[in-house]
mmCIF file of N, CA and C in Angstrom:
data_model
loop_
_atom_site.group_PDB
_atom_site.id
_atom_site.type_symbol
_atom_site.label_atom_id
_atom_site.label_comp_id
_atom_site.label_asym_id
_atom_site.label_seq_id
_atom_site.Cartn_x
_atom_site.Cartn_y
_atom_site.Cartn_z
ATOM 1 N N MET A 1 -14.031 -74.830 32.287
ATOM 2 C CA MET A 1 -12.687 -74.127 32.257
ATOM 3 C C MET A 1 -12.810 -73.009 33.309
ATOM 4 N N LEU A 2 -13.979 -72.246 33.369
ATOM 5 C CA LEU A 2 -14.188 -71.127 34.397
ATOM 6 C C LEU A 2 -14.055 -71.592 35.781
ATOM 7 N N ASP A 3 -14.750 -72.784 35.987
ATOM 8 C CA ASP A 3 -14.729 -73.251 37.286
ATOM 9 C C ASP A 3 -13.277 -73.757 37.746
ATOM 10 N N PHE A 4 -12.296 -74.123 36.745
ATOM 11 C CA PHE A 4 -11.117 -74.537 37.139
ATOM 12 C C PHE A 4 -10.343 -73.262 37.505
ATOM 13 N N LEU A 5 -10.487 -72.213 36.861
ATOM 14 C CA LEU A 5 -9.847 -70.892 37.105
ATOM 15 C C LEU A 5 -10.248 -70.337 38.477
ATOM 16 N N LYS A 6 -11.437 -70.557 38.884
ATOM 17 C CA LYS A 6 -11.975 -69.977 40.086
ATOM 18 C C LYS A 6 -11.299 -70.911 41.178
ATOM 19 N N ARG A 7 -11.074 -72.206 41.114
ATOM 20 C CA ARG A 7 -10.431 -72.923 41.985
ATOM 21 C C ARG A 7 -8.951 -72.643 42.146
ATOM 22 N N ILE A 8 -8.295 -72.413 41.038
ATOM 23 C CA ILE A 8 -6.909 -71.811 41.069
ATOM 24 C C ILE A 8 -6.837 -70.621 41.915
ATOM 25 N N LEU A 9 -7.670 -69.670 41.593
ATOM 26 C CA LEU A 9 -7.632 -68.353 42.289
ATOM 27 C C LEU A 9 -7.991 -68.643 43.925
ATOM 28 N N ILE A 10 -8.784 -69.492 44.108
ATOM 29 C CA ILE A 10 -9.120 -69.602 45.755
ATOM 30 C C ILE A 10 -7.775 -70.312 46.380
ATOM 31 N N VAL A 11 -7.294 -71.232 45.624
ATOM 32 C CA VAL A 11 -5.989 -71.755 46.266
ATOM 33 C C VAL A 11 -4.887 -70.780 46.334
ATOM 34 N N ALA A 12 -4.695 -69.935 45.388
ATOM 35 C CA ALA A 12 -3.730 -68.866 45.477
ATOM 36 C C ALA A 12 -3.978 -67.856 46.726
ATOM 37 N N LEU A 13 -5.301 -67.427 46.783
ATOM 38 C CA LEU A 13 -5.501 -66.520 47.946
ATOM 39 C C LEU A 13 -5.262 -67.292 49.232
ATOM 40 N N MET A 14 -5.679 -68.576 49.415
ATOM 41 C CA MET A 14 -5.524 -69.311 50.632
ATOM 42 C C MET A 14 -3.925 -69.284 51.129
ATOM 43 N N ALA A 15 -3.223 -69.614 49.880
ATOM 44 C CA ALA A 15 -1.865 -69.752 50.225
ATOM 45 C C ALA A 15 -1.224 -68.322 50.670
ATOM 46 N N ILE A 16 -1.629 -67.302 49.997
ATOM 47 C CA ILE A 16 -1.290 -65.866 50.461
ATOM 48 C C ILE A 16 -1.652 -65.775 51.928
ATOM 49 N N CYS A 17 -2.853 -66.074 52.284
ATOM 50 C CA CYS A 17 -3.313 -65.870 53.754
ATOM 51 C C CYS A 17 -2.560 -66.677 54.682
ATOM 52 N N VAL A 18 -2.153 -67.906 54.378
ATOM 53 C CA VAL A 18 -1.395 -68.669 55.214
ATOM 54 C C VAL A 18 -0.086 -68.253 55.467
ATOM 55 N N GLY A 19 0.496 -67.662 54.407
ATOM 56 C CA GLY A 19 1.826 -66.926 54.316
ATOM 57 C C GLY A 19 1.879 -65.804 55.156
ATOM 58 N N LEU A 20 0.814 -64.922 55.215
ATOM 59 C CA LEU A 20 0.610 -63.796 55.972
ATOM 60 C C LEU A 20 0.570 -64.185 57.466
ATOM 61 N N ILE A 21 -0.091 -65.047 57.784
ATOM 62 C CA ILE A 21 -0.316 -65.652 59.141
ATOM 63 C C ILE A 21 1.097 -66.031 59.610
ATOM 64 N N LEU A 22 1.719 -66.852 58.857
ATOM 65 C CA LEU A 22 3.023 -67.274 59.375
ATOM 66 C C LEU A 22 3.942 -66.125 59.653
ATOM 67 N N ILE A 23 4.189 -65.265 58.656
ATOM 68 C CA ILE A 23 5.045 -63.965 58.890
ATOM 69 C C ILE A 23 4.523 -63.165 60.057
ATOM 70 N N GLY A 24 3.185 -63.076 60.342
ATOM 71 C CA GLY A 24 2.709 -62.354 61.559
ATOM 72 C C GLY A 24 3.215 -63.076 62.810
ATOM 73 N N GLY A 25 3.049 -64.493 62.816
ATOM 74 C CA GLY A 25 3.557 -65.172 63.962
ATOM 75 C C GLY A 25 5.114 -64.887 64.279
ATOM 76 N N ARG A 26 5.821 -64.891 63.267
ATOM 77 C CA ARG A 26 7.399 -64.636 63.590
ATOM 78 C C ARG A 26 7.404 -63.225 64.200
ATOM 79 N N ALA A 27 6.743 -62.218 63.612
ATOM 80 C CA ALA A 27 6.871 -60.903 64.132
ATOM 81 C C ALA A 27 6.534 -60.769 65.558
ATOM 82 N N GLU A 28 5.398 -61.561 65.880
ATOM 83 C CA GLU A 28 4.838 -61.607 67.292
ATOM 84 C C GLU A 28 5.982 -62.219 68.272
ATOM 85 N N ALA A 29 6.612 -63.298 67.825
ATOM 86 C CA ALA A 29 7.579 -63.919 68.601
ATOM 87 C C ALA A 29 8.797 -62.937 68.843
ATOM 88 N N ALA A 30 9.352 -62.149 67.956
ATOM 89 C CA ALA A 30 10.260 -61.102 68.100
ATOM 90 C C ALA A 30 9.779 -60.055 69.087
ATOM 91 N N GLU A 31 8.554 -59.621 68.976
ATOM 92 C CA GLU A 31 8.095 -58.662 69.810
ATOM 93 C C GLU A 31 8.158 -59.171 71.273
ATOM 94 N N ASN A 32 7.736 -60.358 71.442
ATOM 95 C CA ASN A 32 7.652 -60.909 72.768
ATOM 96 C C ASN A 32 9.110 -60.946 73.446
ATOM 97 N N SER A 33 10.074 -61.222 72.604
ATOM 98 C CA SER A 33 11.488 -61.133 73.123
ATOM 99 C C SER A 33 11.838 -59.810 73.464
ATOM 100 N N ILE A 34 11.455 -58.630 72.733
ATOM 101 C CA ILE A 34 11.861 -57.356 73.074
ATOM 102 C C ILE A 34 10.946 -56.956 74.507
ATOM 103 N N ASN A 35 9.775 -57.575 74.528
ATOM 104 C CA ASN A 35 9.016 -57.179 75.829
ATOM 105 C C ASN A 35 9.638 -57.794 77.036
ATOM 106 N N LYS A 36 10.281 -58.993 76.984
ATOM 107 C CA LYS A 36 11.072 -59.591 78.000
ATOM 108 C C LYS A 36 12.178 -58.842 78.389
ATOM 109 N N GLU A 37 12.954 -58.340 77.458
ATOM 110 C CA GLU A 37 14.218 -57.653 77.553
ATOM 111 C C GLU A 37 14.146 -56.200 78.016
ATOM 112 N N THR A 38 12.976 -55.637 77.904
ATOM 113 C CA THR A 38 12.667 -54.238 78.346
ATOM 114 C C THR A 38 11.624 -54.142 79.462
ATOM 115 N N ASN A 39 11.155 -55.173 80.090
ATOM 116 C CA ASN A 39 10.017 -55.007 80.930
ATOM 117 C C ASN A 39 10.196 -54.412 82.273
ATOM 118 N N GLU A 40 11.586 -54.087 82.569
ATOM 119 C CA GLU A 40 11.814 -53.309 83.835
ATOM 120 C C GLU A 40 12.141 -51.932 83.376
ATOM 121 N N TRP A 41 12.039 -51.451 82.338
ATOM 122 C CA TRP A 41 12.282 -50.106 81.898
ATOM 123 C C TRP A 41 11.085 -49.308 82.496
ATOM 124 N N THR A 42 11.545 -48.009 82.734
ATOM 125 C CA THR A 42 10.523 -47.117 83.336
ATOM 126 C C THR A 42 10.150 -45.981 82.083
ATOM 127 N N PHE A 43 8.896 -45.613 82.357
ATOM 128 C CA PHE A 43 8.422 -44.691 81.312
ATOM 129 C C PHE A 43 9.390 -43.384 81.338
ATOM 130 N N PRO A 44 9.867 -42.896 80.172
ATOM 131 C CA PRO A 44 10.946 -41.749 80.346
ATOM 132 C C PRO A 44 10.192 -40.259 80.457
ATOM 133 N N ALA A 45 9.034 -40.026 80.404
ATOM 134 C CA ALA A 45 8.507 -38.692 80.505
ATOM 135 C C ALA A 45 6.999 -38.755 80.890
ATOM 136 N N LYS A 46 6.597 -37.687 81.400
ATOM 137 C CA LYS A 46 4.981 -37.495 81.716
ATOM 138 C C LYS A 46 4.484 -36.870 80.500
ATOM 139 N N GLY A 47 3.323 -37.420 79.967
ATOM 140 C CA GLY A 47 2.718 -37.074 78.817
ATOM 141 C C GLY A 47 1.945 -38.101 78.127
ATOM 142 N N GLU A 48 1.302 -37.714 77.021
ATOM 143 C CA GLU A 48 0.543 -38.689 76.286
ATOM 144 C C GLU A 48 1.270 -39.195 74.945
ATOM 145 N N ILE A 49 1.096 -40.397 74.641
ATOM 146 C CA ILE A 49 1.780 -41.019 73.494
ATOM 147 C C ILE A 49 1.122 -40.401 72.270
ATOM 148 N N SER A 50 1.866 -39.672 71.587
ATOM 149 C CA SER A 50 1.260 -39.032 70.398
ATOM 150 C C SER A 50 1.503 -39.738 69.051
ATOM 151 N N ASP A 51 2.543 -40.748 69.129
ATOM 152 C CA ASP A 51 2.814 -41.488 67.837
ATOM 153 C C ASP A 51 3.649 -42.713 68.271
ATOM 154 N N VAL A 52 3.306 -43.767 67.573
ATOM 155 C CA VAL A 52 3.776 -45.197 67.903
ATOM 156 C C VAL A 52 4.800 -45.678 66.869
ATOM 157 N N PHE A 53 5.386 -46.677 67.271
ATOM 158 C CA PHE A 53 6.371 -47.446 66.215
ATOM 159 C C PHE A 53 5.517 -47.962 64.836
ATOM 160 N N ASP A 54 6.214 -47.767 63.753
ATOM 161 C CA ASP A 54 5.799 -48.273 62.461
ATOM 162 C C ASP A 54 4.538 -47.463 61.942
ATOM 163 N N SER A 55 4.385 -46.335 62.444
ATOM 164 C CA SER A 55 3.278 -45.409 61.855
ATOM 165 C C SER A 55 4.001 -44.733 60.699
ATOM 166 N N ARG A 56 3.147 -43.912 60.057
ATOM 167 C CA ARG A 56 3.610 -43.114 58.972
ATOM 168 C C ARG A 56 4.063 -44.008 57.830
ATOM 169 N N GLY A 57 3.297 -45.065 57.559
ATOM 170 C CA GLY A 57 3.556 -46.051 56.442
ATOM 171 C C GLY A 57 4.822 -47.067 56.851
ATOM 172 N N GLY A 58 4.888 -47.110 58.041
ATOM 173 C CA GLY A 58 5.857 -48.251 58.651
ATOM 174 C C GLY A 58 7.255 -47.630 58.846
ATOM 175 N N ILE A 59 7.604 -46.149 58.468
ATOM 176 C CA ILE A 59 8.772 -45.576 58.595
ATOM 177 C C ILE A 59 9.127 -44.936 59.993
ATOM 178 N N HIS A 60 8.119 -44.811 60.837
ATOM 179 C CA HIS A 60 8.374 -44.391 62.143
ATOM 180 C C HIS A 60 8.968 -45.260 63.062
ATOM 181 N N LYS A 61 10.249 -45.005 63.573
ATOM 182 C CA LYS A 61 10.826 -46.076 64.429
ATOM 183 C C LYS A 61 11.070 -45.619 65.881
ATOM 184 N N GLY A 62 9.966 -44.905 66.408
ATOM 185 C CA GLY A 62 10.111 -44.461 67.756
ATOM 186 C C GLY A 62 8.642 -44.386 68.371
ATOM 187 N N LEU A 63 8.599 -43.757 69.560
ATOM 188 C CA LEU A 63 7.502 -43.710 70.357
ATOM 189 C C LEU A 63 7.518 -42.180 70.775
ATOM 190 N N ASP A 64 6.569 -41.183 70.423
ATOM 191 C CA ASP A 64 6.558 -39.879 70.583
ATOM 192 C C ASP A 64 5.603 -39.669 71.799
ATOM 193 N N ILE A 65 6.350 -38.920 72.724
ATOM 194 C CA ILE A 65 5.380 -38.458 74.021
ATOM 195 C C ILE A 65 5.238 -37.090 74.003
ATOM 196 N N ALA A 66 4.014 -36.676 74.025
ATOM 197 C CA ALA A 66 3.617 -35.289 74.002
ATOM 198 C C ALA A 66 3.607 -34.837 75.585
ATOM 199 N N GLY A 67 4.631 -34.066 76.033
ATOM 200 C CA GLY A 67 4.748 -33.510 77.370
ATOM 201 C C GLY A 67 4.529 -32.030 77.445
ATOM 202 N N LYS A 68 4.498 -31.594 78.543
ATOM 203 C CA LYS A 68 4.650 -29.915 78.800
ATOM 204 C C LYS A 68 6.182 -29.634 78.447
ATOM 205 N N TYR A 69 6.126 -28.392 77.836
ATOM 206 C CA TYR A 69 7.257 -27.878 77.482
ATOM 207 C C TYR A 69 8.300 -27.542 78.803
ATOM 208 N N LYS A 70 9.560 -27.885 78.630
ATOM 209 C CA LYS A 70 10.620 -27.942 79.567
ATOM 210 C C LYS A 70 10.302 -29.011 80.752
ATOM 211 N N SER A 71 9.337 -30.020 80.571
ATOM 212 C CA SER A 71 9.319 -31.041 81.559
ATOM 213 C C SER A 71 10.497 -32.017 81.485
ATOM 214 N N GLY A 72 10.637 -32.794 82.597
ATOM 215 C CA GLY A 72 11.837 -33.800 82.575
ATOM 216 C C GLY A 72 11.611 -34.973 81.661
ATOM 217 N N VAL A 73 12.807 -35.244 81.235
ATOM 218 C CA VAL A 73 12.938 -36.484 80.460
ATOM 219 C C VAL A 73 13.985 -37.354 81.041
ATOM 220 N N TYR A 74 13.700 -38.699 81.396
ATOM 221 C CA TYR A 74 14.497 -39.512 82.011
ATOM 222 C C TYR A 74 14.909 -40.780 81.195
ATOM 223 N N ALA A 75 16.234 -41.364 81.274
ATOM 224 C CA ALA A 75 16.512 -42.434 80.727
ATOM 225 C C ALA A 75 15.583 -43.640 81.136
ATOM 226 N N VAL A 76 15.379 -44.691 80.376
ATOM 227 C CA VAL A 76 14.431 -45.679 80.773
ATOM 228 C C VAL A 76 14.991 -46.721 81.614
ATOM 229 N N ALA A 77 16.513 -46.627 81.625
ATOM 230 C CA ALA A 77 17.248 -47.656 82.364
ATOM 231 C C ALA A 77 18.656 -47.168 82.535
ATOM 232 N N ASP A 78 19.325 -47.715 83.304
ATOM 233 C CA ASP A 78 20.955 -47.378 83.402
ATOM 234 C C ASP A 78 21.472 -47.629 82.048
ATOM 235 N N GLY A 79 22.321 -46.809 81.701
ATOM 236 C CA GLY A 79 23.169 -46.916 80.494
ATOM 237 C C GLY A 79 24.274 -45.853 80.353
ATOM 238 N N LYS A 80 24.838 -45.892 79.143
ATOM 239 C CA LYS A 80 26.003 -44.851 78.972
ATOM 240 C C LYS A 80 25.503 -44.068 77.767
ATOM 241 N N VAL A 81 25.753 -42.751 77.853
ATOM 242 C CA VAL A 81 25.438 -41.733 76.854
ATOM 243 C C VAL A 81 26.609 -41.981 75.867
ATOM 244 N N VAL A 82 26.261 -42.427 74.612
ATOM 245 C CA VAL A 82 27.160 -42.599 73.480
ATOM 246 C C VAL A 82 27.241 -41.624 72.583
ATOM 247 N N ARG A 83 26.270 -40.714 72.599
ATOM 248 C CA ARG A 83 26.200 -39.514 71.553
ATOM 249 C C ARG A 83 25.129 -38.524 72.024
ATOM 250 N N SER A 84 25.589 -37.210 72.035
ATOM 251 C CA SER A 84 24.781 -36.110 72.269
ATOM 252 C C SER A 84 24.921 -34.916 71.385
ATOM 253 N N TYR A 85 24.007 -34.357 70.726
ATOM 254 C CA TYR A 85 24.411 -33.185 69.819
ATOM 255 C C TYR A 85 22.974 -32.492 69.704
ATOM 256 N N TYR A 86 23.129 -31.387 68.961
ATOM 257 C CA TYR A 86 22.049 -30.549 68.484
ATOM 258 C C TYR A 86 21.598 -30.774 67.026
ATOM 259 N N SER A 87 20.437 -31.242 66.578
ATOM 260 C CA SER A 87 20.070 -31.365 65.268
ATOM 261 C C SER A 87 19.134 -30.236 64.941
ATOM 262 N N GLY A 88 19.117 -29.893 63.682
ATOM 263 C CA GLY A 88 18.265 -28.964 63.258
ATOM 264 C C GLY A 88 16.741 -29.297 63.182
ATOM 265 N N SER A 89 16.630 -30.544 62.967
ATOM 266 C CA SER A 89 15.342 -31.041 62.875
ATOM 267 C C SER A 89 14.831 -31.822 64.135
ATOM 268 N N TYR A 90 15.663 -32.385 65.002
ATOM 269 C CA TYR A 90 15.346 -33.014 66.143
ATOM 270 C C TYR A 90 15.683 -32.340 67.511
ATOM 271 N N GLY A 91 16.023 -31.032 67.418
ATOM 272 C CA GLY A 91 16.583 -30.330 68.681
ATOM 273 C C GLY A 91 17.865 -31.147 69.261
ATOM 274 N N ASN A 92 17.785 -30.984 70.494
ATOM 275 C CA ASN A 92 18.961 -31.713 71.334
ATOM 276 C C ASN A 92 18.492 -33.203 71.282
ATOM 277 N N VAL A 93 19.477 -34.003 71.062
ATOM 278 C CA VAL A 93 19.358 -35.407 71.000
ATOM 279 C C VAL A 93 20.444 -36.161 71.859
ATOM 280 N N ILE A 94 20.051 -37.186 72.644
ATOM 281 C CA ILE A 94 20.791 -37.946 73.317
ATOM 282 C C ILE A 94 20.531 -39.439 73.021
ATOM 283 N N PHE A 95 21.804 -40.037 72.826
ATOM 284 C CA PHE A 95 21.656 -41.570 72.550
ATOM 285 C C PHE A 95 22.258 -42.327 73.708
ATOM 286 N N ILE A 96 21.491 -43.270 74.277
ATOM 287 C CA ILE A 96 22.025 -44.042 75.441
ATOM 288 C C ILE A 96 21.989 -45.496 75.157
ATOM 289 N N HIS A 97 23.039 -46.164 75.332
ATOM 290 C CA HIS A 97 23.346 -47.688 75.126
ATOM 291 C C HIS A 97 23.211 -48.374 76.579
ATOM 292 N N HIS A 98 22.091 -49.300 76.531
ATOM 293 C CA HIS A 98 21.877 -50.041 77.606
ATOM 294 C C HIS A 98 22.487 -51.479 77.664
ATOM 295 N N ASP A 99 22.718 -51.978 78.965
ATOM 296 C CA ASP A 99 23.392 -53.247 79.045
ATOM 297 C C ASP A 99 22.883 -54.474 78.197
ATOM 298 N N ASN A 100 21.559 -54.368 77.997
ATOM 299 C CA ASN A 100 20.852 -55.351 77.207
ATOM 300 C C ASN A 100 20.966 -55.379 75.789
ATOM 301 N N GLY A 101 21.755 -54.323 75.413
ATOM 302 C CA GLY A 101 22.158 -54.206 73.965
ATOM 303 C C GLY A 101 21.248 -53.256 73.092
ATOM 304 N N TYR A 102 20.286 -52.799 73.703
ATOM 305 C CA TYR A 102 19.374 -51.729 73.151
ATOM 306 C C TYR A 102 19.870 -50.385 73.297
ATOM 307 N N GLU A 103 19.444 -49.561 72.467
ATOM 308 C CA GLU A 103 20.029 -48.173 72.423
ATOM 309 C C GLU A 103 18.661 -47.349 72.357
ATOM 310 N N THR A 104 18.544 -46.323 73.225
ATOM 311 C CA THR A 104 17.367 -45.407 73.292
ATOM 312 C C THR A 104 17.871 -44.086 72.862
ATOM 313 N N VAL A 105 16.873 -43.387 72.214
ATOM 314 C CA VAL A 105 17.315 -42.107 71.629
ATOM 315 C C VAL A 105 16.063 -41.137 72.196
ATOM 316 N N TYR A 106 16.669 -39.984 72.694
ATOM 317 C CA TYR A 106 15.782 -38.972 73.290
ATOM 318 C C TYR A 106 15.924 -37.681 72.434
ATOM 319 N N ALA A 107 14.832 -37.301 71.726
ATOM 320 C CA ALA A 107 14.992 -36.054 70.971
ATOM 321 C C ALA A 107 13.928 -35.083 71.297
ATOM 322 N N HIS A 108 14.062 -33.851 70.432
ATOM 323 C CA HIS A 108 13.231 -32.735 70.683
ATOM 324 C C HIS A 108 13.358 -32.240 72.047
ATOM 325 N N LEU A 109 14.584 -32.254 72.668
ATOM 326 C CA LEU A 109 14.708 -31.756 74.008
ATOM 327 C C LEU A 109 15.152 -30.289 73.835
ATOM 328 N N CYS A 110 14.763 -29.616 74.930
ATOM 329 C CA CYS A 110 15.012 -28.075 74.891
ATOM 330 C C CYS A 110 16.435 -27.892 75.300
ATOM 331 N N LYS A 111 16.962 -28.760 76.161
ATOM 332 C CA LYS A 111 18.453 -28.676 76.745
ATOM 333 C C LYS A 111 18.922 -30.161 77.077
ATOM 334 N N CYS A 112 20.054 -30.278 77.158
ATOM 335 C CA CYS A 112 20.683 -31.554 77.755
ATOM 336 C C CYS A 112 21.472 -31.375 79.048
ATOM 337 N N GLN A 113 20.753 -31.707 80.046
ATOM 338 C CA GLN A 113 21.529 -31.392 81.353
ATOM 339 C C GLN A 113 21.321 -32.744 82.175
ATOM 340 N N PRO A 114 22.496 -33.407 82.515
ATOM 341 C CA PRO A 114 22.473 -34.497 83.440
ATOM 342 C C PRO A 114 22.008 -34.089 84.911
ATOM 343 N N LYS A 115 21.152 -35.009 85.375
ATOM 344 C CA LYS A 115 20.701 -34.776 86.762
ATOM 345 C C LYS A 115 21.764 -35.190 87.686
ATOM 346 N N SER A 116 22.015 -34.429 88.695
ATOM 347 C CA SER A 116 23.229 -34.733 89.654
ATOM 348 C C SER A 116 22.643 -35.392 90.908
#
């Protein structure tokens, strides 16, 4: 009987592993699509990446760049500013909608000033 339970447990663990592999494959395919749609974007600021997507237990949905105070921040690609405001927690924030359907958000800005 104990041998039978061990075999059932092994089969269950294998099924979980296969399921995780399949789910991971789907995430990778979606990630590749994003890479293709954004491969011509430029990096928006000089500095070091200080935090990445899905950190903080999966709740961080951005890329943090630690740059020098008052250094320039630029849009990754052409687009339309759809929202700009001051937030108590994010400082000055700008939302830019791009032609490929993505929207980028720039936060913790000391000021919002379009470059002429």
